[in-house]
Amino acid sequence: MRIDVLGAVRALHDDGTPVDLGGPRHREVLARLVAAEGRMVATDTLVDDLWPDPPVRAVGALRTFVAALRRALEPERPPRTPPRLLVTEGPGYALRLPREAVDVHRFEDALTRARRTPATPSPATPSPATPSAVPAALADLDAALAAWRGPAYADVTAAAWARRERTRLEELRLEATELRARLLLDASAGAGAGLVAELGAHVAEHPWREPAWGLLARALHGAGRQADALATLRRARTMLADQLGLDPGADLRRLETDILRGTPPSPPPAEPRPPAGSPTTPTTWPTGVRLGPRTTVELARTLALAGGDALAHSRRDRLAAVRAAERTGDVALTARVIGAYDVPALWSRADDPEQSRAVVEAAERTLDALGPAGPAELRARLLATVAVESRSADLTGTDAEAHAARAAREAEALARGLDDPALLVFALNGVFLQSFTRPGLAPARDATGAEILDLATRHGLPNFAVLGRLVRLQSASARGDLDAAAGHAEAAERLAATTEASLVPVLTAWFRARATAARSTEPGGPSAATAAAHYRAAEDALAASAAMPGLHRGLFPLALLGLRLLHGRPAPTDPALDWGPYRPWTQSLVLLAQHRPQEARAALATAPEPPHDHLQEALWCLTAHAAARLGEPRTAARAAAALRPARAEHAGAASGLLTLGPVARYLAEAENCAERG
């Protein structure tokens, strides 16, 4: 018996004929047990991994799958004899197969053995272990890499555990590819010529991996192309400097020195692996279906929940339905049409300000027509709509914000008096979006998110359960609790797999990039280049998602700026970067990086107060940092006053998408500058 998961899940008899494993759930159970590497997986864990919202008879269904798998894996087993492969152990099940019978275990074991292979100090002085150890390690790696038939667990697409395993194993595959090249270069000075094309393609696909650049330079040097090797290292240096403001690592610097001196390049140590679960490649998400206009808001709501291109159509069709309802003169009908679009909203800035204004104005007209004695349910839905749609940047201002906040509180109060959980979670959505009136409100938002999640879970409202998880992810991120935020991210992904919320994995990929950026400052953590690669992958996925265009523009440059500040580096100055709506707060730092202090001072003087949204702490921190660098005590004092309530939070992390580091660091800069003034 052999089981393969490096590709679609399959089992093969000793003679190579396939085993009929049954349906998708049967294969998923088998795959989950393979991922446990022989350890017992509790029944409750298997149920949760198979069903984000387990049915009443989930345990019975699981037992049915296990029984069918046992028959498939051991067809010759006599009745009433205990199984030998898929066994019951304690409160769960375990798969008892030799490691060499599972392709993923063979791959991991081959990589482990290859890592122990001694590196040759230089081609001129080979290690005594090289003649026997290197060919064996290379044969191991070649066989292990050849076993890959596609992404790991390729047909288990929805499960969160499988996504985590795919990410982890893809990182190991890249490491194995680079280790194989290193061993070949260590073993033979003439191996470079045969590796140049392979490593060139590898670098083009994974440009943020510094070890890959070093290997390509070594291969070129071994092929007698010293000038090309130096040019490759210069390209790596330029890419790191332009994109990240960072110098190459010690290994690349040492390699360049060796080549310039004409000494045989010494092999660099293997790159440390990033934490399991870190994203490595961008993910392509389905863009939905292009549909023609519709006249009912119910269909628009359905399309909005589907996401992708359908979301843009739903917004347009929704406004058309509202206007058509108003033309009928039926106030109650208009109120129902406006309030029926209870689509969960996470971001504090609307994608389409013009439409948001039109919807708010229609809701206000309808509220006036209903009067204070109108039906509480209709008034609550209209008020919640005002609170949700007033998040647009074009609707900000003291009076508009105060009015929207009052609408949120009134909608919540009305909803609590009615026995309608769906209405209450919609009202709480408005409360959440109006909780960005000042920095430092992450705890209040977390309490709102917890109530949304509890109501949605108890009353079967999966789309709002996703919202509750994402709100709690953002709040935990703001407090710097990355473990709690990661738990909410995984739970949101499991829910999204059943609700077809395609944007959720895009947002959680951004969170994981934010977490990688934070950990890049820790000893032994991932490199800044790795963090930048994760931000780039998340940016590509967001750009391809056809949703939340108001979020997309300027976010990647802001994330890179935050990464640079974490590492004490100046702002990026690449003119191709589109700072989008964040330019007023980043321009002074960009000009400082270009050594233009007078222009930077003028830019800082014209920067307005940051909008009251997810990124206000980040923009205030940029203001504080620029004021401290330029010696502007008044601006520094204004930034310090705004940031004090958020002293315990992390700048930009309330978005769940990026981080500039602890607010306390920027607050201290601003206070010191203000005191000196």
XYZ file of C-alpha atoms in Angstrom:
677
model
C 0.000 0.000 0.000
C 1.246 3.503 -0.903
C -0.419 6.852 -0.255
C 0.397 10.033 -2.178
C -0.658 13.562 -1.203
C 1.896 15.660 -3.147
C -0.778 16.398 -5.706
C -4.292 14.977 -5.596
C -4.839 12.501 -2.745
C -4.584 8.882 -3.910
C -3.711 5.408 -2.688
C -2.049 2.670 -4.739
C -1.716 -1.070 -4.238
C 1.736 -2.662 -4.301
C 1.292 -3.438 -7.989
C 0.527 0.208 -8.779
C -3.209 -0.154 -9.326
C -5.292 2.607 -7.742
C -7.367 2.089 -4.603
C -10.962 3.292 -4.788
C -11.052 5.585 -1.761
C -14.628 6.754 -2.234
C -15.852 10.353 -2.323
C -14.155 13.682 -1.467
C -14.893 13.355 2.264
C -13.276 9.917 2.420
C -10.112 11.285 0.780
C -10.115 14.282 3.109
C -10.272 12.041 6.200
C -7.372 9.986 4.876
C -5.397 13.123 3.997
C -5.961 14.630 7.448
C -4.615 11.464 9.062
C -1.589 11.517 6.732
C -0.881 15.103 7.857
C -0.871 13.899 11.489
C 2.220 11.744 10.703
C 1.004 8.690 12.620
C -0.319 10.615 15.611
C -3.865 10.127 16.835
C -6.388 12.743 15.663
C -9.337 13.126 18.012
C -12.819 12.588 16.630
C -13.829 16.129 17.612
C -10.855 17.545 15.730
C -11.686 15.541 12.612
C -15.301 16.697 12.755
C -14.250 20.351 13.091
C -11.759 19.980 10.243
C -14.343 18.388 7.944
C -17.281 20.685 8.735
C -16.935 24.337 9.774
C -20.546 24.020 10.975
C -20.861 20.309 11.851
C -24.240 18.663 11.205
C -26.086 16.911 14.025
C -24.902 13.465 12.936
C -21.347 14.463 12.046
C -19.716 11.850 14.290
C -21.813 9.092 12.732
C -20.906 10.283 9.249
C -17.221 10.305 10.198
C -17.448 6.717 11.440
C -19.048 5.749 8.129
C -16.150 7.328 6.213
C -13.598 5.535 8.408
C -15.320 2.168 7.951
C -15.344 2.625 4.172
C -11.670 3.618 4.158
C -10.762 0.544 6.186
C -12.475 -1.685 3.635
C -10.654 0.090 0.810
C -7.223 0.001 2.453
C -7.423 -3.586 3.736
C -9.808 -5.424 1.394
C -8.466 -8.843 2.449
C -8.904 -8.274 6.192
C -11.121 -11.022 7.683
C -14.355 -9.902 9.348
C -14.179 -8.944 13.038
C -10.400 -8.714 13.036
C -8.887 -5.374 14.108
C -7.603 -3.094 11.352
C -3.850 -2.687 10.999
C -3.636 0.530 8.944
C -6.422 2.888 10.003
C -6.728 2.157 13.711
C -8.888 3.405 16.559
C -6.743 4.916 19.277
C -8.177 6.525 22.403
C -10.745 9.174 21.422
C -9.800 9.207 17.741
C -8.046 7.563 14.812
C -4.490 7.142 13.537
C -2.921 5.944 10.297
C -0.283 3.256 10.801
C 1.832 3.156 7.659
C 5.625 3.091 7.354
C 6.937 6.553 6.494
C 8.407 5.262 3.247
C 4.874 4.329 2.119
C 3.724 8.006 2.093
C 5.202 10.402 -0.465
C 5.119 13.485 1.760
C 6.965 11.668 4.537
C 9.588 10.392 2.087
C 10.042 13.952 0.864
C 10.438 15.416 4.357
C 12.819 12.648 5.437
C 14.954 13.126 2.306
C 15.151 16.851 3.002
C 16.125 16.220 6.622
C 18.941 13.879 5.538
C 20.124 16.319 2.883
C 20.295 19.153 5.414
C 22.813 17.092 7.389
C 25.093 16.653 4.392
C 28.349 18.504 5.129
C 28.984 21.508 2.908
C 32.324 21.640 1.092
C 34.346 24.681 2.246
C 35.465 25.339 -1.322
C 35.873 23.431 -4.575
C 39.625 23.480 -4.022
C 39.467 21.720 -0.655
C 36.687 19.128 -0.776
C 35.336 17.671 2.421
C 36.182 14.024 3.119
C 32.454 13.381 3.460
C 31.628 14.757 0.037
C 32.373 11.753 -2.247
C 29.865 9.471 -0.521
C 27.433 11.831 1.237
C 26.628 14.245 -1.575
C 25.617 11.738 -4.287
C 23.369 9.924 -1.808
C 21.750 13.191 -0.693
C 21.285 14.291 -4.309
C 19.664 10.987 -5.266
C 17.373 11.357 -2.257
C 16.365 14.899 -3.175
C 15.910 14.126 -6.869
C 13.529 11.285 -6.045
C 11.675 13.351 -3.451
C 11.215 16.357 -5.751
C 10.138 14.125 -8.629
C 7.273 12.833 -6.463
C 5.504 16.206 -6.613
C 2.555 15.964 -9.019
C 1.088 19.375 -8.144
C 0.243 21.352 -4.986
C 0.081 19.179 -1.877
C -3.446 17.975 -0.989
C -4.536 19.540 -4.275
C -8.105 18.236 -4.177
C -8.723 19.241 -0.532
C -9.268 22.864 -1.455
C -11.611 24.209 1.219
C -10.078 22.889 4.434
C -8.046 25.345 6.515
C -5.725 22.577 7.742
C -4.929 21.632 4.129
C -4.182 25.238 3.192
C -1.738 25.465 6.080
C -0.064 22.205 5.054
C 0.157 23.315 1.413
C 1.886 26.528 2.460
C 4.306 24.708 4.766
C 5.174 22.058 2.193
C 5.617 24.575 -0.627
C 8.223 26.354 1.500
C 9.981 23.016 2.060
C 9.875 22.296 -1.686
C 11.594 25.608 -2.421
C 14.201 24.852 0.233
C 14.787 21.405 -1.278
C 15.246 22.910 -4.751
C 17.848 25.341 -3.426
C 19.566 22.716 -1.278
C 19.872 20.412 -4.288
C 21.534 23.214 -6.267
C 23.888 23.957 -3.362
C 24.931 20.319 -3.087
C 25.615 20.126 -6.818
C 27.707 23.296 -6.707
C 29.580 22.059 -3.624
C 30.333 18.700 -5.217
C 31.578 19.902 -8.578
C 32.985 23.180 -9.828
C 31.646 22.289 -13.270
C 28.030 21.901 -12.189
C 27.291 25.608 -12.577
C 26.733 25.609 -16.333
C 23.955 23.047 -16.052
C 22.228 24.946 -13.240
C 22.208 28.478 -14.671
C 18.926 28.163 -16.572
C 17.185 26.296 -13.747
C 18.267 28.794 -11.080
C 17.513 31.755 -13.333
C 13.902 30.595 -13.623
C 13.784 29.950 -9.875
C 14.977 33.488 -9.078
C 12.524 35.006 -11.554
C 9.643 33.206 -9.836
C 10.856 33.893 -6.273
C 12.843 37.157 -6.423
C 12.727 37.792 -2.662
C 14.706 34.647 -1.759
C 18.263 35.832 -1.122
C 19.748 32.290 -1.116
C 18.422 31.793 -4.645
C 20.337 34.862 -5.877
C 23.502 33.574 -4.237
C 23.141 30.172 -5.842
C 22.586 31.712 -9.275
C 25.718 33.849 -8.857
C 27.722 30.790 -7.789
C 26.446 28.829 -10.792
C 27.420 31.631 -13.185
C 30.844 31.907 -11.589
C 31.309 28.137 -11.841
C 30.419 28.356 -15.520
C 33.223 30.865 -16.060
C 30.883 33.863 -16.246
C 32.360 36.072 -13.518
C 30.922 39.324 -14.936
C 27.426 37.829 -15.095
C 27.785 36.541 -11.537
C 28.665 40.037 -10.281
C 25.826 41.543 -12.325
C 23.414 39.082 -10.698
C 24.544 40.134 -7.224
C 24.170 43.800 -8.211
C 20.609 43.075 -9.381
C 19.870 41.467 -6.034
C 21.364 44.457 -4.198
C 19.354 46.922 -6.309
C 16.113 45.005 -5.823
C 16.565 44.869 -2.052
C 17.565 48.532 -1.825
C 14.846 49.891 -4.114
C 12.008 47.793 -2.792
C 12.936 47.490 0.879
C 15.690 49.984 1.617
C 17.771 47.061 2.907
C 21.306 45.887 2.203
C 21.964 42.309 1.082
C 22.560 39.767 3.819
C 25.992 38.664 4.982
C 26.007 35.613 2.688
C 25.516 37.653 -0.495
C 28.074 40.245 0.612
C 30.647 37.536 1.338
C 29.986 35.877 -2.003
C 30.490 39.155 -3.879
C 33.772 39.735 -2.045
C 34.988 36.228 -2.915
C 34.226 36.708 -6.615
C 35.854 40.144 -6.737
C 39.000 38.751 -5.103
C 39.102 35.823 -7.479
C 38.885 33.289 -4.672
C 36.552 30.277 -4.963
C 33.138 31.322 -3.597
C 32.395 29.726 -0.234
C 28.984 28.084 0.016
C 26.480 29.978 2.202
C 24.602 28.166 4.958
C 21.101 27.018 4.219
C 18.425 29.698 4.687
C 16.408 29.404 7.909
C 12.881 28.337 7.194
C 10.093 30.850 8.001
C 7.432 29.852 10.525
C 4.946 27.223 9.381
C 1.849 28.781 7.905
C 3.618 31.749 6.309
C 2.336 32.480 2.821
C 4.866 32.143 0.026
C 3.029 32.638 -3.211
C 0.091 34.735 -4.300
C -3.216 32.988 -4.556
C -5.633 33.485 -7.428
C -9.225 33.780 -6.350
C -12.306 33.290 -8.541
C -13.755 36.539 -9.818
C -17.357 35.416 -9.903
C -19.784 35.708 -12.778
C -20.641 38.790 -14.782
C -24.388 39.233 -14.553
C -26.715 41.722 -16.181
C -28.807 44.348 -14.345
C -31.501 43.217 -11.920
C -34.338 45.160 -10.385
C -34.583 43.561 -6.939
C -32.352 44.362 -4.012
C -32.592 40.734 -2.842
C -30.624 39.613 -5.886
C -28.176 42.479 -5.398
C -27.628 41.299 -1.827
C -27.025 37.730 -3.024
C -24.472 38.941 -5.558
C -22.728 41.094 -2.959
C -22.256 38.092 -0.691
C -20.814 36.135 -3.637
C -18.027 38.725 -4.058
C -15.799 39.180 -7.117
C -17.132 40.986 -10.182
C -20.649 40.223 -8.977
C -20.055 42.563 -6.046
C -19.569 45.556 -8.323
C -22.755 44.682 -10.216
C -24.662 44.263 -6.966
C -23.749 47.773 -5.814
C -24.977 49.278 -9.037
C -28.167 47.193 -9.061
C -28.865 47.999 -5.425
C -28.977 51.743 -6.065
C -31.189 51.204 -9.121
C -33.617 49.202 -6.939
C -33.672 51.937 -4.268
C -34.469 54.612 -6.838
C -37.154 52.444 -8.425
C -38.758 51.897 -4.998
C -38.746 55.628 -4.274
C -40.542 56.289 -7.562
C -43.464 54.111 -6.434
C -44.206 56.491 -3.560
C -44.612 53.509 -1.220
C -42.590 54.513 1.873
C -42.754 51.102 3.544
C -41.614 49.370 0.334
C -38.727 51.815 -0.029
C -37.677 51.212 3.583
C -37.715 47.437 3.043
C -35.675 47.716 -0.156
C -33.060 49.957 1.445
C -32.819 47.856 4.614
C -32.721 44.500 2.833
C -29.118 45.083 1.702
C -27.694 43.940 5.052
C -24.343 42.857 3.624
C -21.602 42.637 6.297
C -19.133 45.525 5.979
C -15.665 45.347 7.509
C -13.699 48.301 6.193
C -14.185 51.820 7.555
C -14.053 53.496 4.146
C -16.555 52.800 1.373
C -15.410 51.767 -2.095
C -17.957 54.005 -3.864
C -18.433 57.298 -1.970
C -20.907 58.661 -4.486
C -23.180 55.670 -4.139
C -22.833 55.708 -0.359
C -23.963 59.328 -0.303
C -26.957 58.510 -2.499
C -27.998 55.565 -0.292
C -27.636 57.618 2.906
C -29.707 60.426 1.436
C -32.436 57.975 0.352
C -32.449 56.377 3.810
C -32.740 59.813 5.471
C -35.648 60.786 3.204
C -37.404 57.536 3.997
C -36.842 57.955 7.746
C -38.383 61.417 7.586
C -41.372 60.043 5.679
C -41.883 57.213 8.189
C -41.655 59.606 11.140
C -40.610 58.736 14.698
C -43.734 56.594 15.137
C -42.924 54.413 12.139
C -42.392 50.641 12.502
C -39.385 50.004 14.752
C -38.004 47.253 12.507
C -37.985 49.492 9.405
C -36.514 52.432 11.311
C -33.781 50.220 12.779
C -32.796 48.937 9.338
C -32.722 52.438 7.856
C -30.677 53.805 10.767
C -28.241 50.890 10.523
C -27.908 51.596 6.794
C -27.050 55.223 7.552
C -24.425 54.094 10.084
C -22.857 51.573 7.680
C -22.861 53.725 4.544
C -21.667 56.908 6.286
C -18.176 55.366 6.556
C -17.290 56.889 3.176
C -14.453 59.431 3.265
C -16.686 61.889 1.383
C -19.180 61.813 4.233
C -16.758 62.616 7.054
C -16.819 65.772 9.154
C -17.796 66.553 12.714
C -21.530 66.905 12.081
C -21.794 63.993 9.643
C -19.815 61.682 11.910
C -21.827 62.643 14.993
C -25.057 62.035 13.076
C -23.855 58.621 11.864
C -22.772 57.654 15.396
C -26.228 58.640 16.752
C -27.866 56.579 13.989
C -25.756 53.550 14.992
C -26.705 53.862 18.677
C -30.397 54.356 17.889
C -30.451 51.390 15.501
C -28.827 49.208 18.167
C -31.329 50.330 20.824
C -34.307 49.624 18.542
C -32.891 46.235 17.487
C -32.358 45.142 21.082
C -36.056 45.715 21.721
C -37.034 43.380 18.882
C -36.668 39.592 18.741
C -34.636 39.660 15.508
C -30.991 38.504 15.784
C -30.315 39.274 12.105
C -31.443 42.857 12.616
C -29.309 43.202 15.752
C -26.118 41.987 14.071
C -26.760 44.404 11.189
C -27.174 47.231 13.707
C -23.981 46.144 15.498
C -22.203 46.255 12.136
C -23.060 49.963 12.081
C -21.833 50.343 15.670
C -18.516 48.763 14.686
C -18.032 51.032 11.670
C -18.712 54.086 13.824
C -16.118 53.050 16.438
C -13.193 54.738 14.706
C -13.930 58.238 15.999
C -10.517 58.416 17.714
C -7.432 56.240 18.210
C -7.383 53.653 20.969
C -10.795 52.005 20.574
C -9.655 48.450 19.765
C -11.109 47.000 23.026
C -14.546 48.473 22.266
C -14.451 47.065 18.734
C -13.439 43.664 20.087
C -16.477 43.631 22.384
C -18.733 44.456 19.429
C -17.082 41.786 17.298
C -17.516 39.214 20.065
C -21.255 39.955 20.297
C -21.670 39.795 16.509
C -19.881 36.443 16.479
C -21.933 35.052 19.362
C -25.270 36.110 17.832
C -24.316 34.908 14.363
C -23.117 31.537 15.662
C -26.188 30.900 17.827
C -28.684 31.952 15.186
C -27.153 30.520 12.009
C -25.958 33.737 10.332
C -22.687 32.552 8.746
C -21.891 35.738 6.803
C -22.021 37.791 9.989
C -20.037 35.092 11.810
C -17.283 35.766 9.259
C -17.596 39.482 10.031
C -17.334 38.823 13.770
C -14.169 36.763 13.274
C -12.562 39.437 11.107
C -13.451 42.205 13.573
C -11.860 40.191 16.369
C -8.825 39.470 14.177
C -8.354 43.206 13.634
C -8.793 43.980 17.330
C -6.292 41.316 18.406
C -3.869 42.561 15.746
C -4.225 46.109 17.085
C -3.322 44.881 20.570
C -0.324 42.940 19.206
C -1.822 39.553 20.161
C -0.748 37.695 17.025
C -1.664 34.246 18.351
C -5.277 35.265 19.062
C -5.488 37.038 15.705
C -4.165 33.942 13.912
C -6.854 31.830 15.604
C -9.573 34.173 14.361
C -8.010 34.153 10.870
C -8.156 30.360 10.693
C -11.740 30.305 11.972
C -12.756 32.943 9.406
C -11.187 30.871 6.627
C -13.139 27.788 7.695
C -16.371 29.782 7.638
C -15.485 31.371 4.308
C -15.099 27.933 2.734
C -18.818 27.305 3.320
C -20.126 30.822 2.653
C -18.003 31.286 -0.505
C -16.654 34.568 0.880
C -13.727 34.784 -1.528
C -12.289 37.963 -0.022
C -11.610 36.365 3.381
C -8.459 34.425 2.354
C -7.173 37.607 0.721
C -7.539 39.539 3.973
C -6.071 36.742 6.089
C -3.082 36.560 3.729
C -2.509 40.255 4.475
C -2.719 39.516 8.198
C -0.117 36.780 7.910
C 2.126 39.181 6.006
C 1.619 41.717 8.828
C 2.578 39.041 11.378
C 5.683 38.101 9.371
C 6.701 41.780 9.246
C 6.397 42.062 13.035
C 8.436 38.902 13.571
C 11.138 40.023 11.138
C 12.483 42.256 13.923
C 12.878 39.337 16.346
C 16.117 37.364 16.738
C 15.934 34.311 14.506
C 12.758 35.580 12.859
C 12.054 35.722 9.126
C 14.019 38.214 7.064
C 12.634 41.572 5.963
C 12.809 40.267 2.392
C 10.542 37.371 3.358
C 8.067 39.806 4.944
C 8.104 41.959 1.809
C 7.468 38.886 -0.337
C 4.416 38.067 1.754
C 3.124 41.615 1.416
C 3.661 41.395 -2.350
C 1.742 38.115 -2.555
C -1.113 39.575 -0.520
C -1.138 42.678 -2.716
C -1.385 40.566 -5.880
C -4.288 38.569 -4.439
C -6.135 41.727 -3.391
C -5.628 43.320 -6.795
C -7.069 40.203 -8.440
C -10.073 39.934 -6.138
C -12.207 42.601 -7.897
C -13.490 43.727 -4.485
C -12.726 46.535 -2.037
C -11.016 48.827 -4.578
C -11.115 51.593 -1.953
C -8.802 49.472 0.186
C -6.360 48.377 -2.500
C -4.839 51.659 -3.677
C -1.776 52.743 -1.732
C -1.856 49.857 0.728
C 1.256 48.022 -0.498
C 3.541 51.107 -0.392
C 2.228 51.893 3.086
C 2.999 48.337 4.201
C 6.541 48.578 2.784
C 7.015 51.917 4.550
C 5.941 50.274 7.815
C 8.407 47.430 7.227
C 11.219 49.916 6.640
C 10.365 51.850 9.798
C 10.413 48.600 11.776
C 14.005 48.143 10.596
C 15.031 51.782 11.091
C 15.222 52.566 7.374
C 13.985 55.624 5.419
C 10.859 55.692 3.283
C 10.922 54.123 -0.200
C 11.507 56.652 -2.976
C 10.535 54.604 -6.027
C 8.519 57.042 -8.217
C 6.425 54.126 -9.515
C 4.844 53.596 -6.090
C 1.260 54.822 -5.931
C 0.630 56.109 -2.407
C -3.049 56.650 -3.181
C -5.033 58.284 -0.366
C -2.078 58.050 2.057
C 0.180 60.480 0.174
C -0.517 63.521 2.444
C 0.908 61.626 5.453
C 3.762 59.832 3.677
C 5.053 62.598 1.419
C 7.151 64.350 4.069
C 8.981 61.084 4.874
C 9.567 60.342 1.172
C 11.031 63.833 0.722
C 13.228 63.365 3.783
C 14.533 60.128 2.274
C 15.406 62.177 -0.835
C 17.308 64.701 1.352
C 14.815 67.518 0.669
C 14.064 68.761 4.210
C 12.492 72.115 3.287
C 9.988 70.476 0.955
C 9.375 67.807 3.594
C 8.588 70.512 6.165
C 6.122 72.126 3.746
C 4.455 68.763 3.066
C 4.116 68.104 6.785
C 2.542 71.513 7.331
C -0.189 70.782 4.792
C -0.975 67.234 5.990
C -4.549 67.196 7.340
C -5.840 65.303 10.369
C -6.014 61.627 9.407
C -9.479 60.294 8.556
C -11.206 58.359 11.304
C -10.727 54.884 9.888
C -8.742 51.674 10.366
C -5.421 53.353 9.601
C -5.726 56.565 11.606
C -3.191 55.394 14.220
C -0.718 54.605 11.437
C -1.136 58.019 9.809
C -0.841 59.833 13.151
C 2.359 57.854 13.831
C 3.776 58.897 10.451
C 2.934 62.499 11.342
C 4.616 62.107 14.733
C 7.728 60.527 13.179
C 8.058 63.229 10.515
C 7.528 66.000 13.081
C 10.235 64.529 15.323
C 12.659 64.167 12.387
C 12.018 67.756 11.258
C 11.895 69.322 14.727
C 8.309 70.575 14.504
C 7.096 70.681 18.146
C 3.564 71.952 17.476
C 2.783 69.186 15.022
C 4.453 66.683 17.322
C 2.301 67.836 20.254
C -0.859 67.507 18.160
C 0.104 63.958 17.116
C 0.999 63.010 20.701
C -2.386 64.189 21.985
C -4.160 62.056 19.388
C -2.017 58.964 20.032
C -2.072 58.821 23.850
C -5.317 56.792 24.079
C -3.725 54.214 21.729
C -0.457 53.932 23.678
C -0.914 50.154 24.168
C -1.779 49.426 20.520
C 0.222 48.830 17.359
C 0.225 51.399 14.562
C -1.755 50.345 11.498
C -2.471 46.944 12.999
C -6.151 47.780 13.615
C -6.539 47.093 9.904
C -5.240 43.555 10.407
C -3.233 44.163 7.228
C 0.038 45.884 8.147
C 2.040 47.301 11.038
C 4.409 50.168 11.758
C 5.233 48.768 15.180
C 4.076 49.878 18.652
C 2.329 53.238 18.904
C 4.326 53.869 22.101
C 7.524 54.280 20.055
C 6.070 57.091 17.937
C 4.316 58.658 20.907
C 7.629 58.894 22.753
C 9.249 60.553 19.714
C 6.446 63.116 19.494
C 6.444 63.878 23.232
C 10.214 64.363 23.285
C 10.008 66.707 20.308
C 7.138 68.669 21.854
C 9.017 69.042 25.162
C 12.149 70.295 23.419
C 10.058 72.898 21.590
